[in-house]
XYZ file of C-alpha atoms in Angstrom:
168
model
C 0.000 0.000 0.000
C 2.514 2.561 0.920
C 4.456 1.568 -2.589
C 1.382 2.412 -4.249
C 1.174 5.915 -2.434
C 4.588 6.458 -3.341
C 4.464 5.869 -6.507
C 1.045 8.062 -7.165
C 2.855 11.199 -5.846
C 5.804 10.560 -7.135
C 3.850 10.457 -10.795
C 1.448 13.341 -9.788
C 4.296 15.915 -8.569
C 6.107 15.032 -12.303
C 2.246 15.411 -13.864
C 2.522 18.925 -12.053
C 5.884 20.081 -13.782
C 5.082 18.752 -17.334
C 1.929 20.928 -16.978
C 3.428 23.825 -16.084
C 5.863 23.219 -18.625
C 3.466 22.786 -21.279
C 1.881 26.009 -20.304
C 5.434 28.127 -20.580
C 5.789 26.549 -24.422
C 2.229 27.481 -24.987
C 3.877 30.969 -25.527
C 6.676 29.807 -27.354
C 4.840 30.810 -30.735
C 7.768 32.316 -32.565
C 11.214 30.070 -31.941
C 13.691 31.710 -33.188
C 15.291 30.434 -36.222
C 18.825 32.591 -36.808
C 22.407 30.552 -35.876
C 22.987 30.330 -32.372
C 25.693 28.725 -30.624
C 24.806 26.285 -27.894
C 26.708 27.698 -24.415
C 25.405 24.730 -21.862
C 23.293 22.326 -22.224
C 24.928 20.064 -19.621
C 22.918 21.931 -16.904
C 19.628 21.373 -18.174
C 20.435 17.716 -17.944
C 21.328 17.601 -14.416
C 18.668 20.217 -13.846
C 16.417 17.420 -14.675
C 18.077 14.360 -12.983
C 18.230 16.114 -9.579
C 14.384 17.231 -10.109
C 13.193 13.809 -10.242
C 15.377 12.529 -7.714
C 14.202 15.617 -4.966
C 10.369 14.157 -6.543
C 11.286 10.572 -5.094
C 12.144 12.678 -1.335
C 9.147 14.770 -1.622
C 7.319 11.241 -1.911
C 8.561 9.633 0.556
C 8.522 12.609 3.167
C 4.366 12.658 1.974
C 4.150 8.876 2.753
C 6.268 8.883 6.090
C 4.798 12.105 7.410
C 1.330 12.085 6.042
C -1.451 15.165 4.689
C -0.321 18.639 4.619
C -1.971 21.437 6.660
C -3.947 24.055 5.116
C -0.657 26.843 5.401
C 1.451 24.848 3.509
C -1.510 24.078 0.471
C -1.830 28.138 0.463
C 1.966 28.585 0.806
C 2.749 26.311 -1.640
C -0.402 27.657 -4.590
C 0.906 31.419 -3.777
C 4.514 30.240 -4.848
C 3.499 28.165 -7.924
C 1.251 31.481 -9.022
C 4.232 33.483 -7.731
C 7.082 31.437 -10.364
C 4.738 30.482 -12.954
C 4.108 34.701 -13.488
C 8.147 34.918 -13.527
C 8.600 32.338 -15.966
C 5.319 33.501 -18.720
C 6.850 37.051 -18.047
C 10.438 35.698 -19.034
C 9.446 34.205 -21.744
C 6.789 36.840 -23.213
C 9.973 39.262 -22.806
C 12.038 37.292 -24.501
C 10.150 35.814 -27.314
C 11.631 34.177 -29.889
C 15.172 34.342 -28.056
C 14.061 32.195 -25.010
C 15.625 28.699 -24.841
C 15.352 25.877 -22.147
C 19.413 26.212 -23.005
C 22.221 28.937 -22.212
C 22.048 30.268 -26.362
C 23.752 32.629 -28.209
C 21.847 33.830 -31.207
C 23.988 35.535 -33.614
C 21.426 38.546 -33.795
C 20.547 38.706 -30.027
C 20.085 41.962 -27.858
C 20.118 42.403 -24.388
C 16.417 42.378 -23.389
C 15.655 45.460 -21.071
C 11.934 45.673 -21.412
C 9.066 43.660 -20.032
C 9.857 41.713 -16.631
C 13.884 42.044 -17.367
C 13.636 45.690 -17.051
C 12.641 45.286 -13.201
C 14.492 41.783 -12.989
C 18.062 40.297 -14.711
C 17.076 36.750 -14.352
C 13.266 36.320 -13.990
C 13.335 32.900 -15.149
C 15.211 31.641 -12.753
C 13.005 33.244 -10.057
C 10.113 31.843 -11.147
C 11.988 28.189 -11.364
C 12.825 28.792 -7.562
C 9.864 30.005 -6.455
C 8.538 27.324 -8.223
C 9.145 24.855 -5.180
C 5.926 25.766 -4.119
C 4.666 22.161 -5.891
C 6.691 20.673 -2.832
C 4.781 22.896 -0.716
C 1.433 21.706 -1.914
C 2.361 18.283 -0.051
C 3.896 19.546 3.056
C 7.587 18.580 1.807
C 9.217 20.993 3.647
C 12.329 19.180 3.849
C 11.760 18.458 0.148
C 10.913 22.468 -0.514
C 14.185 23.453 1.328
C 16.284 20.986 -0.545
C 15.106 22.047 -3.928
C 15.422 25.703 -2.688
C 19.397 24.995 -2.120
C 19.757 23.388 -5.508
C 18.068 25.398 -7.637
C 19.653 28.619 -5.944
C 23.440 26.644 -7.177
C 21.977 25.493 -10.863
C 20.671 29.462 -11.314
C 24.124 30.784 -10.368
C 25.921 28.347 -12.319
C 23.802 29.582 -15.156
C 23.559 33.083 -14.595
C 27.731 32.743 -14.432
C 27.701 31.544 -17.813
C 25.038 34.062 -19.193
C 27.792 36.917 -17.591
C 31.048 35.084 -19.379
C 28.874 34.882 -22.882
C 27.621 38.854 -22.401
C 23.858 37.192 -22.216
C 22.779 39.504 -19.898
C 23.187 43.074 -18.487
């Protein structure tokens, strides 16, 4: 029984991401199509390694520690609302220049309008704040983990946006 369980969040938290990825490529109308010069992708894979690994601890914290209270649900639906707004912003602003990947297209300005002109890195705000899915099942321990690691994989990134002149 408790397999079961474990399995069911596991496969709803990853149900949760792959919707709210689906709804950032729903504005991905215009990819850009100019030569661009692939900085990292190396991140994005570990990016998504360590995600599903933290998604086997939130499970198992769920199972072993049981329903969340009603402050973490709230909590945890503010800070989805809260990183999904980053991320739609980030990629509105960016249009056809926004890439799951550290890119350099050949004809690529510095965006300064939209959410960057408040923000440098909105995306990567809304990808932390994003940890609000753990918060939706009381993961705390989950929550602060992600928090740690996706503070490192922004900075790694944002690094390698300075060193390319990808951002201001």
């Amino acid at each position: 029984m408790i397999f079961f369980d474990f399995i069911i969040i596991v496969l709803m938290i990853q149900s949760i991401f792959f919707g709210l990825s689906c709804l950032e490529k729903k504005f991905l109308k215009n990819q850009n199509t100019s030569p661009y010069e692939v900085v990292d992708n190396l991140s994005l894979l570990w990016f998504k390694r360590i995600r599903i690994f933290n998604n086997i601890l939130v499970a198992i914290e769920i199972v072993t520690i049981g329903s969340p209270d009603i402050q973490y649900i709230t909590m945890g639906t503010i800070l989805i609302f809260i990183g999904t707004s980053f991320r739609i912003g980030a990629i509105r602003s960016l249009a056809q220049f926004w890439n799951f990947n550290v890119v350099r297209y050949t004809n690529q300005p510095i965006v300064t309008t939209g959410i960057y002109k408040y923000f440098s890195h909105p995306s990567y705000i809304g990808n932390i704040a994003n940890v609000g899915v753990y918060m939706l099942f009381g993961a705390i321990l989950s929550a602060s983990f992600a928090t740690v690691w996706l503070c490192l994989f922004a900075s790694y990134r944002i690094s390698l946006e300075r060193k390319h002149a990808l951002c201001r």
